[in-house]
Each structure stands twice: as structure tokens, then as C-alpha cells.
Amino acid sequence: MEKILDIRDLHVSFKTFGGEVQAVRGVNLELYRGETLAIVGESGCGKSVTANSIMRLIPTPPGEIKDGSILFKGQDMTQLSDKEVRKIRGVDISMIFQDPMTALNPTLTVGDQLTEGLRQHRSISRKEADKQAMEMLTLVGIPNPVERMKQYPHEFSGGMRQRIVIAMALICDPELLIADEPTTALDVTIQAQILQLFQKIQKQTGVSIILITHDLGVVAKIADRIAVMYAGKVIETGTRKEIFYTPQHPYTRGLLHSVPRLDQKGEKLIPIDGTPPDLFSPPEGCPFAARCPMAMEVCTKVYPFHSKLSRTHDVDCWLQDERAKKYMASTY
Amino acid sequence: MAKYILKRFIYMIVTVFIIATLTFFLMNLLPGSPFNEERTTNEAVQRNLEAHYHLDEPLVVQYVLYLKSIVTLDFGPSIKQPTETVNSLLGRGFPISAELGIWTILIALISGVALGVFAALKHNGVIDYIAMTIAVLGISIPNFVLATLLIQQLAVNLGVLPAATWSSPQHMVLPIVALATGPMAIIARLTRSSMLETLTQDYIKMARAKGLSPAKIIVKHALKNALMPVVTILGTLLAGVLTGTFVIEKIFAIPGMGKYFVEGINQRDYPVIMGTTVFYSAFLVLMLFLVDIAYGILDPRIKLHKEGGK
């Protein structure tokens, strides 16, 4: 499988009046052609910042990519000029935002917003652009595209708007689609429809998808691989099966325990106590140590090494150390 | 749409009627009359004059006569300048005042929006601070102070521009600058804050994610939304410019409508007061209507023709 995206040791910081927030602190991620990678984690863990960095959409200032590389098809996005980045945005990499109610410009017609990307990047006639836009609307499941093209965003429902946003993102036939919480602002029934739409589109176009979410239900439905982020770091990655059935990091386990399940009656949800660390001055050791039920002394002092459990399953945790394993075996 | 325009038209007529009525009675509350002068007139002459202009009739009769003059659009002759009719004064003054007003609004709009946009784009930078300092000064200095300052510095001391009257493009510079600075400053500040807010919107990020150029994002996506509050206050600004023309026309000795209006009041020239007031208010109400139409064009969410809607 071809590696389409390779993020190495990405550091992103934001300068604020209170000091520098280290939102992303050494993220490593890779994405293969045609797969869906879900990035999960709680609010403020750096998942959206990571996603925005890929397209260089971090507002600078105050944000800044401090270190690391983002290789998209072998090209380092962090080194490109603004003009070169603009040629990639919307063409090779597209993005879908969380709230469809605000992602569309209220003063422009849907048709105008759909075709402007096409007309910017491909030298085609208005008529041809309209034709492609209408085909795209049909693909994402919007009936009467001819009439709908002339309408304004306020004439659509939330679910319909998200379909339009998806159509907008797909119109130039991108190779990578980044969806930042695409279903969070939608009703549950609409959520399912939108996820189905993602699957259908991926099957038809072979687009690779990065899905950012805090909803593990969404992940379970469509992700091939999962990356769990915490306090600006990826702490565990693995296939959907590996993460759901054999989670290794105590944080991943905590996340899974805090999701309601239909197949286990009467079980109480176990929340993770405490709050994530302050990223103005992140802790030296494992950022989760303060909340971790299994924390050892070493966890608060040194960041754990990277363990490879299988070709696809990686985790950053001291519990993977041989000495910890031996100790656990002797006590439990 | 036709229904909406008709409805608005009826409102406009009612508004002008109310303004006209208020003006009529306020004017009659003013002490004095057109014929009260220092030199005493023969009593018989005085009575004849009053009878000629129906000033001896009861107020109600005068009011009805005056309403008739509005409906027929004939305000009769000026009392103080018997060779002129009010209509001829308006016909002569309006083009000049309109020229002054239109240039003022155009220049205030263009420079204000440009200043605001640049300030927003260079948010917290040097350009921002300079633009906002100009804006605060512009808002704080009344136009008559600015006008006299401009005359003193540019016309008297430096002698680069003519001090008064209205005959060539050079003559127009100072009055327009004096009148446009205030509205320009208000528009600049409003554009800046509105632009700053618009630039943080998701659809701007979406436009960036589409790979559009910064110029296109600003002009096509941001500006149209950012101008909405500016259009909203345009009506108020128009009223401000209109009243501003009274003062500015007086200072620069411009023979516009404002001059006749102010002179009319000072001399208790009743037909002139009434004629200019009705004309001014009708004009302003019409402009406000046009602003509302423009608002509907800019923002498709505002449906003008919706039944019972705004």
C-alpha cells in the first residue's frame, strides 16, 4: 500500500498573552491510500490542530508549526510557499468542518460556492463547472440539483448543508479528505446517513479519509485505523480491532469504558477522573500519569518509549516495559 | 416585491405627512413673522400683506392651504424674495446640494471601507493604529470646526484651494472633505470591527481550504458579509450628511438648498421653510427605502417581500 501522508514529529504552538500553548507536541502519523484513519481524543488534545496543520490552515500568528515535517505524497507541506499550498488545498487535500450551519457563506448561492473551487483550479467553462457541481450534488444525495444550485444556504437543513459541504470538498476529486468532527453538529439519524455517505464516496473515488472525532461510535462504524491523541501526542495507534478489543494504553481503555454500550446491561459508565494537563507547561513524563490508575513513579518523570506490538499497533506506555510486565505478573 | 414597494410607499407618504404637520405647527410656534422688522410698517400695509399670504386666516385654514400646496407640489412664491417661487429655489439649489451630498457619501464610503479593511487585515499593526487614530479624530471633530480649520490652513495660509463658493472642481474639495470626514471615520471603524469578526467565520476558513487566493477570499467572501452593518447605518449617515450640508453650505457660501433652508428659517419665510422641509424629508425617506432594498440584495436571508416580515 502506498503511503499518502506521513507526519513526522510535528510540533505546533500558539502564542497567547498567558504564554505559549504547545498544542501539538511531536505527533507521528501515517496514512495509506484509500484507508480511513480516525483521530480520537477529548477536547483540546490537539487533533484539530494536527488536521489544520496538514493543510497549513493554522492561523499564523498566533499559531506556528515549530518543528517536524508533513509529507504529502513525498512533498513537505511545511516547506511550501503559500502559493504552492493553495494549489494543493481543495485539489489534492480537502477539508470538511464541524458545523455545516457556519461553513457555508450565507450571502452566496450554493452553486457559486460549489463551483468556485473548480473554476479556480481547473480552467473550465462556467457551464461545465455547473454540470460537474450538479453531478456532485446528486452523488451526495441532494435531489433537484438544478434548482438547488440557485438557492442560498439558509434554504437548506443542517444535514443537507453538510452534504453540500462534502460535495464542495469532493468537487476537485481530492486524494485526501480531512473531516473535522463532520457529524458532531448533526442529529443522530442524520449522522448515520452522513457516515454512510462517506463510505459510499470512498468506495467510488478511493479517497483517503482522516476523520477527527471524539465519538467512538462513529469510529467503530467507519475507521480502518485509529490514532488516540492525548495532550498533544499520539499515545496509541492500531487497527479498529486492535484498539477496540486489545487496547493497551490506560487512557484508551478509559475512553472505551466511558462509552455506553448496548451489549452490556446494567454496567455503569466509568469516567476518567481529573482533567488533561495544562499545555502551557506540559508535564515532563507521560501527560496521562496524573490521571492514570496504573501510574508508576517513572511515568511522572520520563516520557515512555515507543512500543511496537504488531505491524499496525503502537503504544507509548511504560506498562509495555519488560520490568513493569514482570512486576504486574507477580502482583496480580 | 411589488406589494412590498407599495406598502413602503404608503408608509413613506405617511411619514412625510407627519413631518410636514409637525414642521408647520413648530414653525408657527416660533415667535415673529415674515413682516416683523425693525422698521415699522404702516399698519394697513401690514394687514394687506398678511391677507395676501393668508396669514390672517385661522391656523387650521392655513394648515389646509399648506397641505394643498404639498399635494399640488406648488409651494407658491417666497415671501422674502417675491420674484422667486419656492419651486424655483429648490430647482436651483437641489442639484448643487445633491452634488455635494453624493460626492460626500461616495468618498466617505470608499475611503471608509478601504481604511477599515486595511486596518482589519493588518490587525494590531501600524496601519491599523494609524487608520484608527484618523477615525477617532474624524468622529471627534465636528464638521464645522474641520471646515474652518481647512479654510484657514489650505485656503488662507497656503492658498492652494479656494476658500468658498461652488464653481469648479477645486472649489468642491474643501467642503466635501469637511463633510465626508465624519461619516468616513464611522464607516472605517464599523468596517474594521465587522471585518475582523467575519474573518474568524468558518466559511472564511472553508474558502481558504478550497485554495482560493487571499484577494478573492476578502473581496468575495468576507467583504460582502462585513458590509452588512455598514449598510444598516448608511441611512443614519445619510441623514447626518444631509443636515451637515446646511452648516457646510453656509460656511462655504454654497448656493445649495441648505442655504435657502437656513435663510428661510431666519427670515420666517414660511413657504420656503415648508417647501424645503417637505422636500428634504421626502428625499431622506426615499433614500432610506433604497438602503433597505440594498440590504435585501446584499443579504439573501432578508426577504423584503415576505408577508408581515421586515
XYZ file of C-alpha atoms in Angstrom:
642
model
C 0.000 0.000 0.000
C 1.166 3.475 -0.889
C 1.778 5.889 1.931
C -0.043 9.074 1.011
C 0.655 11.108 4.136
C 3.497 10.884 6.611
C 3.598 13.231 9.592
C 6.903 13.157 11.473
C 7.499 14.726 14.878
C 5.061 17.609 14.321
C 5.164 20.432 16.869
C 2.605 23.243 16.763
C 2.414 26.082 19.274
C 0.158 29.072 19.820
C 1.402 32.286 21.346
C -1.109 33.786 23.755
C -0.980 36.511 26.375
C -0.599 33.838 29.005
C 2.375 32.233 27.290
C 2.984 29.638 24.627
C 0.480 26.787 24.345
C 2.117 23.667 22.973
C -0.964 22.258 21.285
C 0.791 19.515 19.319
C 3.994 18.035 20.759
C 5.662 15.551 18.450
C 2.882 13.831 16.540
C 3.747 10.916 14.255
C 1.050 9.670 11.908
C 0.853 7.935 8.587
C -1.973 7.358 6.187
C -2.219 4.898 3.321
C -4.112 5.344 0.100
C -7.784 4.519 0.346
C -7.929 3.993 4.091
C -9.841 5.811 6.801
C -7.840 6.924 9.796
C -9.736 8.157 12.829
C -8.044 10.530 15.244
C -9.820 10.408 18.581
C -9.299 12.216 21.833
C -11.038 14.659 24.136
C -11.405 18.388 23.515
C -8.111 20.246 23.408
C -5.917 17.208 22.770
C -4.590 18.682 19.526
C -6.471 16.621 16.990
C -7.974 19.553 15.118
C -4.677 21.443 15.235
C -2.942 18.440 13.696
C -5.559 18.287 10.951
C -5.392 22.018 10.245
C -1.596 21.836 10.099
C -1.761 19.328 7.254
C -3.428 21.961 5.071
C -1.435 24.781 6.635
C -4.642 26.345 7.916
C -3.210 27.221 11.314
C -3.748 30.960 11.807
C -0.245 32.458 11.861
C 0.238 34.351 14.121
C -0.572 33.262 16.826
C -0.057 29.666 15.669
C 3.168 28.286 14.296
C 4.440 24.931 13.067
C 7.576 24.771 15.180
C 9.151 21.570 14.057
C 8.608 18.361 12.148
C 7.513 17.525 8.642
C 4.245 16.723 6.894
C 4.998 14.682 3.800
C 2.072 14.575 1.415
C 2.963 12.280 -1.495
C 6.610 12.913 -0.678
C 6.235 16.727 -0.646
C 6.851 18.506 2.654
C 3.821 20.736 3.254
C 5.653 22.729 5.923
C 8.269 23.887 3.407
C 5.965 25.014 0.595
C 5.228 28.659 -0.200
C 1.706 29.987 0.339
C 1.106 29.914 -3.385
C 2.174 26.284 -3.686
C -0.013 25.351 -0.731
C -3.008 26.994 -2.409
C -2.510 24.706 -5.411
C -2.841 21.696 -3.117
C -5.712 22.965 -0.999
C -9.059 21.917 -2.340
C -7.443 19.980 -5.178
C -5.356 17.232 -3.574
C -6.427 17.730 0.027
C -9.877 18.884 1.061
C -11.405 19.609 4.393
C -14.842 19.326 5.943
C -15.655 21.344 9.026
C -17.678 20.592 12.073
C -20.608 22.942 11.820
C -22.398 22.962 8.474
C -24.500 25.905 9.673
C -21.468 28.213 9.602
C -19.241 26.596 6.987
C -21.259 27.982 4.086
C -21.217 31.654 3.188
C -24.763 32.952 3.770
C -24.540 35.575 1.023
C -23.525 33.361 -1.893
C -25.564 30.764 -3.715
C -24.737 27.123 -3.163
C -23.897 26.749 -6.841
C -21.428 29.619 -6.679
C -19.704 28.169 -3.634
C -19.585 24.716 -5.173
C -18.090 25.788 -8.461
C -15.643 28.462 -7.305
C -13.019 25.907 -6.277
C -13.409 24.122 -9.576
C -13.116 27.315 -11.575
C -10.121 28.411 -9.537
C -8.111 25.244 -10.074
C -9.294 23.879 -13.385
C -9.671 26.065 -16.431
C -13.178 25.075 -17.380
C -16.248 26.990 -18.510
C -18.997 28.043 -16.152
C -21.358 25.630 -17.854
C -19.006 22.697 -17.413
C -18.399 23.643 -13.770
C -22.149 23.826 -13.145
C -22.565 20.424 -14.726
C -19.920 18.857 -12.516
C -21.347 20.562 -9.445
C -24.782 19.160 -10.180
C -23.344 15.691 -10.617
C -21.633 16.075 -7.271
C -24.863 17.182 -5.601
C -26.557 14.099 -6.952
C -23.707 11.950 -5.636
C -24.079 13.325 -2.110
C -27.817 12.774 -2.243
C -29.370 16.164 -2.895
C -32.416 15.974 -5.146
C -33.299 18.663 -7.734
C -29.706 19.885 -8.160
C -30.665 22.316 -10.939
C -32.908 24.300 -8.606
C -30.791 23.749 -5.522
C -27.747 25.314 -7.191
C -29.523 28.674 -7.293
C -30.522 28.599 -3.631
C -28.790 30.082 -0.609
C -27.517 28.087 2.385
C -30.362 29.219 4.661
C -32.777 27.366 2.424
C -31.235 24.022 3.411
C -31.470 21.903 6.557
C -28.395 21.075 8.641
C -27.970 17.601 7.177
C -28.383 18.945 3.646
C -25.815 21.633 4.317
C -23.302 19.061 5.496
C -23.921 17.174 2.257
C -23.191 20.377 0.355
C -20.008 20.909 2.359
C -18.984 17.359 1.484
C -19.802 17.972 -2.176
C -17.701 21.155 -2.038
C -14.782 19.222 -0.590
C -15.005 16.478 -3.186
C -15.578 18.567 -6.277
C -11.940 18.636 -7.413
C -11.580 14.910 -6.771
C -9.051 15.112 -3.894
C -6.832 12.244 -2.789
C -7.119 13.108 0.872
C -10.205 14.257 2.716
C -9.874 15.620 6.235
C -13.150 15.615 8.125
C -13.024 17.577 11.368
C -15.896 16.280 13.516
C -18.214 16.068 10.498
C -21.154 14.628 12.394
C -20.891 16.319 15.780
C -23.369 19.079 14.967
C -25.944 16.744 13.401
C -28.885 14.652 14.661
C -28.154 11.001 15.281
C -30.205 9.821 12.306
C -28.506 12.300 10.024
C -25.127 11.252 11.484
C -25.659 7.703 10.282
C -26.622 8.930 6.812
C -23.556 11.123 6.558
C -21.270 8.278 7.657
C -22.840 6.036 5.035
C -22.204 8.755 2.521
C -18.515 8.788 3.478
C -18.317 5.050 2.938
C -20.074 5.275 -0.403
C -17.805 8.060 -1.589
C -14.688 6.241 -0.501
C -15.775 3.167 -2.393
C -16.457 5.217 -5.534
C -13.463 7.525 -5.526
C -10.860 5.727 -3.439
C -10.205 8.872 -1.423
C -8.209 8.545 1.812
C -10.002 9.964 4.824
C -8.762 11.396 8.082
C -11.685 11.532 10.452
C -11.371 13.606 13.565
C -13.886 12.865 16.244
C -14.475 12.297 19.907
C -17.339 9.932 19.170
C -16.125 6.341 19.369
C -19.422 5.161 17.891
C -18.568 6.990 14.673
C -15.099 5.471 14.750
C -16.382 1.936 15.234
C -18.525 2.340 12.147
C -16.111 3.526 9.513
C -12.475 3.720 10.652
C -9.843 1.287 9.365
C -7.215 2.508 11.793
C -7.422 4.624 14.907
C -4.965 7.061 16.465
C -5.655 8.080 20.048
C -4.366 11.528 20.978
C -3.801 12.939 24.427
C -2.259 16.272 25.418
C -0.732 16.919 22.018
C 0.700 13.447 21.482
C -0.442 10.287 19.734
C -0.362 7.730 22.540
C -1.711 4.694 20.756
C -2.414 3.682 17.175
C -3.802 0.476 15.810
C -6.412 -1.067 13.595
C -10.005 -0.706 14.667
C -9.935 -4.250 16.036
C -6.723 -3.715 17.980
C -7.966 -0.538 19.618
C -11.431 -1.819 20.439
C -10.510 -5.340 21.556
C -6.951 -5.122 22.867
C -6.401 -1.510 23.935
C -3.046 -1.154 25.666
C -2.828 2.409 26.921
C -4.788 3.031 30.138
C -6.194 6.205 28.541
C -7.559 4.275 25.566
C -9.128 1.802 27.957
C -10.601 4.653 29.957
C -12.099 6.149 26.797
C -13.690 2.851 25.854
C -15.099 2.373 29.353
C -16.754 5.752 29.245
C -18.821 4.880 26.161
C -22.305 3.446 26.766
C -22.768 0.009 25.253
C -25.896 -1.859 24.336
C -24.456 -5.350 24.830
C -23.536 -4.967 28.498
C -26.639 -4.455 30.574
C -26.537 -2.690 33.890
C -22.859 -1.778 33.701
C -22.038 1.653 34.974
C -20.013 4.015 32.847
C -16.586 4.660 34.295
C -15.444 8.194 33.663
C -11.758 9.137 33.640
C -11.163 11.250 36.728
C -9.302 14.520 36.521
C -8.607 16.879 33.647
C -5.958 16.928 30.923
C -2.735 18.756 31.761
C -2.177 22.421 31.098
C -0.359 22.711 27.791
C 1.307 25.986 28.770
C 3.755 23.840 30.725
C 3.173 20.199 29.853
C 4.442 17.650 32.371
C 7.802 16.040 31.816
C 6.757 12.429 31.875
C 3.660 10.789 30.483
C 0.945 13.502 30.319
C -1.672 10.987 31.453
C 0.272 9.910 34.564
C -1.666 12.196 36.923
C -4.979 10.558 35.948
C -3.708 7.058 35.298
C -4.865 4.311 37.669
C -1.736 2.274 36.844
C 0.782 5.131 37.110
C 4.254 4.273 38.377
C 6.964 6.584 39.598
C 8.768 6.534 36.276
C 5.630 7.721 34.478
C 5.789 11.167 36.058
C 9.499 11.592 35.254
C 10.252 10.238 31.790
C 8.069 10.064 28.686
C 7.532 6.374 27.845
C 9.326 4.815 24.886
C 7.524 3.755 21.770
C 6.491 0.088 21.675
C 5.503 -1.749 18.540
C 3.085 -4.561 19.439
C 2.293 -5.557 15.869
C 2.873 -4.191 12.379
C -0.034 -1.821 12.984
C -0.327 -1.479 16.754
C 1.874 1.112 18.505
C 1.659 2.453 22.033
C 3.585 4.902 24.218
C 3.309 3.462 27.729
C 5.675 2.317 30.484
C 3.453 -0.688 31.129
C 4.947 -2.211 27.980
C 8.369 -2.286 29.619
C 9.526 -5.796 30.483
C 10.158 -4.861 34.134
C 6.616 -3.479 34.521
C 5.181 -6.578 32.925
C 7.163 -8.814 35.262
C 6.015 -6.827 38.282
C 2.377 -6.928 37.202
C 2.557 -10.677 36.683
C 3.942 -11.175 40.186
C 1.393 -8.959 41.965
C -1.845 -9.810 40.174
C -41.925 42.607 -4.243
C -44.442 44.963 -5.861
C -46.647 44.590 -2.796
C -43.742 45.413 -0.514
C -42.839 48.500 -2.506
C -46.449 49.675 -2.446
C -46.624 49.137 1.305
C -43.398 51.005 1.851
C -44.611 53.794 -0.419
C -47.701 54.297 1.735
C -45.515 54.374 4.857
C -43.303 56.949 3.188
C -46.239 59.211 2.409
C -47.491 58.926 5.994
C -44.010 59.734 7.329
C -43.659 62.810 5.149
C -47.163 63.912 6.134
C -46.302 63.661 9.837
C -43.044 65.558 9.364
C -44.839 68.235 7.354
C -47.535 68.646 10.015
C -45.025 68.847 12.856
C -42.949 71.378 10.940
C -45.979 73.512 10.213
C -47.020 73.810 13.855
C -43.478 74.161 15.175
C -42.896 76.918 12.659
C -45.976 78.753 13.851
C -44.833 78.399 17.455
C -41.729 80.389 16.557
C -42.140 83.993 17.631
C -42.203 86.584 14.915
C -43.493 86.641 11.377
C -42.082 87.420 7.920
C -43.106 91.052 8.358
C -41.739 91.680 11.829
C -38.875 94.002 11.185
C -37.096 96.748 12.971
C -38.542 99.423 10.856
C -42.237 99.802 11.468
C -44.560 99.271 8.609
C -47.794 101.017 8.089
C -50.479 99.010 9.822
C -52.735 98.901 6.789
C -49.853 97.725 4.610
C -49.019 95.062 7.149
C -52.610 93.793 7.164
C -52.701 93.767 3.376
C -49.523 91.767 3.222
C -50.811 89.242 5.748
C -54.068 88.905 3.890
C -52.181 88.367 0.654
C -50.294 85.430 2.111
C -53.330 84.167 4.069
C -51.515 84.773 7.334
C -54.616 86.427 8.817
C -56.659 83.255 8.461
C -57.102 80.848 11.362
C -54.269 78.350 11.769
C -56.419 75.427 10.625
C -57.239 77.147 7.358
C -53.574 77.940 6.836
C -52.768 74.296 7.503
C -55.272 73.096 4.928
C -53.965 75.567 2.382
C -50.476 74.377 3.113
C -51.452 70.714 2.708
C -52.962 71.643 -0.616
C -49.676 73.171 -1.680
C -47.888 69.929 -0.834
C -50.340 67.768 -2.763
C -50.173 70.008 -5.820
C -46.387 70.271 -5.400
C -46.667 74.048 -5.718
C -45.358 75.865 -2.687
C -46.058 79.301 -4.066
C -43.810 82.338 -4.081
C -41.198 83.127 -1.461
C -42.338 85.909 0.865
C -38.920 87.489 1.172
C -37.910 87.130 -2.446
C -41.195 87.803 -4.203
C -39.662 87.325 -7.630
C -38.843 83.686 -6.819
C -41.130 80.753 -6.237
C -40.149 78.099 -3.729
C -40.064 75.581 -6.547
C -37.566 77.640 -8.495
C -35.362 77.974 -5.396
C -35.479 74.192 -4.920
C -34.802 73.596 -8.580
C -31.731 75.783 -8.400
C -30.462 74.630 -5.008
C -31.061 70.914 -5.182
C -28.601 69.987 -7.967
C -25.815 71.742 -6.078
C -26.694 70.153 -2.738
C -27.109 66.784 -4.391
C -23.690 67.110 -5.978
C -22.160 67.904 -2.595
C -24.081 65.094 -0.864
C -23.398 62.395 -3.429
C -19.672 63.113 -3.551
C -19.556 63.174 0.216
C -21.277 59.820 0.618
C -19.257 58.224 -2.179
C -15.940 59.406 -0.805
C -16.891 58.551 2.777
C -17.968 55.051 1.715
C -14.996 54.221 -0.472
C -12.310 55.624 1.800
C -14.043 54.417 4.971
C -14.422 50.855 3.738
C -10.875 50.789 2.358
C -9.461 52.151 5.603
C -11.478 49.661 7.668
C -10.498 46.681 5.549
C -6.794 47.516 5.627
C -6.952 48.108 9.367
C -8.622 44.725 9.868
C -6.132 42.896 7.666
C -3.186 44.492 9.455
C -4.942 43.997 12.764
C -2.892 45.477 15.629
C -0.227 46.616 13.166
C 0.989 50.110 12.340
C -1.578 50.634 9.559
C -4.335 49.628 11.958
C -3.240 52.153 14.571
C -2.854 54.963 12.030
C -6.246 54.225 10.468
C -7.994 54.084 13.813
C -6.334 57.282 15.027
C -7.623 59.027 11.913
C -11.032 57.509 12.574
C -11.211 58.684 16.182
C -10.142 62.175 15.142
C -12.703 62.149 12.347
C -15.503 61.183 14.688
C -14.488 63.661 17.376
C -14.041 66.798 15.283
C -17.338 68.424 14.253
C -17.550 69.223 10.558
C -17.877 72.986 11.091
C -14.639 73.036 13.096
C -12.878 70.986 10.448
C -14.315 73.246 7.749
C -12.966 76.435 9.312
C -9.622 74.752 10.007
C -9.349 73.619 6.396
C -10.218 77.080 5.121
C -7.691 78.698 7.411
C -4.835 76.328 6.608
C -5.351 75.311 2.995
C -7.140 78.334 1.607
C -5.830 81.267 3.636
C -2.350 80.252 4.786
C -1.226 78.025 1.943
C -3.604 79.321 -0.694
C -3.734 76.029 -2.560
C -7.510 75.717 -2.677
C -10.325 78.282 -2.952
C -11.982 79.183 0.342
C -15.612 79.314 -0.704
C -18.318 79.123 -3.381
C -19.077 76.340 -5.789
C -17.905 76.788 -9.306
C -15.075 74.405 -10.191
C -13.791 71.005 -9.005
C -11.173 72.789 -6.861
C -13.970 74.608 -5.068
C -15.581 71.287 -4.214
C -12.596 69.760 -2.436
C -12.740 71.501 0.922
C -16.498 71.274 1.546
C -16.536 67.612 0.570
C -13.549 66.788 2.776
C -15.085 68.664 5.695
C -18.410 66.912 5.302
C -17.100 63.414 4.472
C -14.566 63.012 7.271
C -17.096 62.221 9.999
C -19.073 59.569 8.099
C -15.823 58.132 6.737
C -14.498 57.668 10.260
C -17.682 55.937 11.418
C -17.683 53.654 8.369
C -13.987 52.832 8.848
C -14.442 51.787 12.459
C -17.527 49.766 11.709
C -15.946 48.064 8.699
C -12.876 47.179 10.723
C -14.723 45.511 13.595
C -17.180 43.801 11.287
C -14.371 42.598 9.025
C -12.406 41.236 11.977
C -15.420 39.263 13.074
C -16.162 37.984 9.586
C -12.579 36.793 9.090
C -12.932 34.369 12.000
C -16.004 32.726 10.465
C -15.927 29.110 9.374
C -16.850 29.915 5.801
C -13.695 32.008 5.501
C -11.682 29.014 6.665
C -13.619 26.888 4.212
C -12.762 29.334 1.423
C -9.101 29.099 2.402
C -9.351 25.316 2.434
C -10.630 25.499 -1.139
C -7.363 27.095 -2.175
C -8.798 30.486 -3.123
C -6.421 33.438 -3.264
C -6.420 35.869 -0.318
C -7.736 38.688 -2.518
C -10.678 36.594 -3.635
C -11.448 35.480 -0.090
C -11.500 39.058 1.144
C -13.488 40.590 -1.685
C -15.917 37.794 -2.449
C -16.395 36.037 0.862
C -15.551 38.495 3.619
C -16.409 41.960 2.356
C -19.983 41.240 1.386
C -20.747 39.944 4.848
C -18.691 42.597 6.590
C -20.524 45.413 4.807
C -23.894 44.438 6.226
C -23.644 46.643 9.353
C -22.283 49.473 7.210
C -25.356 49.348 5.003
C -27.527 49.350 8.107
C -26.137 52.639 9.363
C -25.984 54.172 5.897
C -29.486 55.557 6.415
C -28.482 57.351 9.588
C -25.302 58.607 7.963
C -27.309 59.959 5.020
C -29.442 61.945 7.435
C -26.259 63.206 9.085
C -24.740 64.282 5.784
C -27.982 65.969 4.841
C -28.115 68.079 7.975
C -24.365 68.583 7.639
C -24.915 70.244 4.285
C -26.867 73.089 5.998
C -23.825 74.078 8.002
C -21.240 73.372 5.339
C -23.174 75.236 2.656
C -23.409 78.199 4.972
C -19.673 78.153 5.826
C -18.535 77.772 2.234
C -21.230 80.073 0.832
C -22.512 77.346 -1.446
C -25.833 78.300 -3.066
C -27.456 74.948 -2.303
C -30.749 74.041 -0.745
C -29.364 74.212 2.768
C -28.694 77.906 2.336
C -32.334 78.599 1.433
C -33.482 76.373 4.280
C -31.443 78.224 6.908
C -32.249 81.637 5.473
C -35.888 80.685 5.277
C -35.991 79.897 8.973
C -34.111 83.032 9.959
C -36.442 85.246 7.963
C -39.611 83.317 8.855
C -40.151 82.824 5.146
C -42.929 80.288 5.712
C -43.346 78.895 2.187
C -39.596 78.396 1.863
C -39.364 76.592 5.225
C -42.236 74.336 4.371
C -41.090 73.617 0.857
C -37.527 72.780 1.784
C -38.589 70.659 4.773
C -41.040 68.607 2.780
C -38.502 68.200 0.032
C -35.712 67.188 2.418
C -37.863 64.708 4.306
C -39.273 63.146 1.159
C -35.745 62.781 -0.163
C -34.439 61.214 3.054
C -37.343 58.782 3.321
C -36.740 57.734 -0.263
C -33.031 57.186 0.446
C -33.819 55.062 3.491
C -36.063 52.971 1.303
C -33.252 52.470 -1.207
C -30.907 51.452 1.636
C -33.394 48.786 2.700
C -33.564 47.488 -0.851
C -29.761 47.339 -0.978
C -29.786 45.422 2.285
C -32.060 42.807 0.777
C -29.790 42.445 -2.230
C -26.664 42.022 -0.078
C -28.141 39.503 2.324
C -30.400 36.910 0.735
C -31.652 35.867 4.163
C -33.615 39.108 4.394
C -36.769 38.678 2.427
C -38.281 42.046 1.642
C -41.477 40.801 0.130
C -42.338 38.342 2.868
C -45.821 38.884 4.210
C -45.683 40.623 7.570
C -41.906 40.334 7.599
C -39.476 43.178 7.802
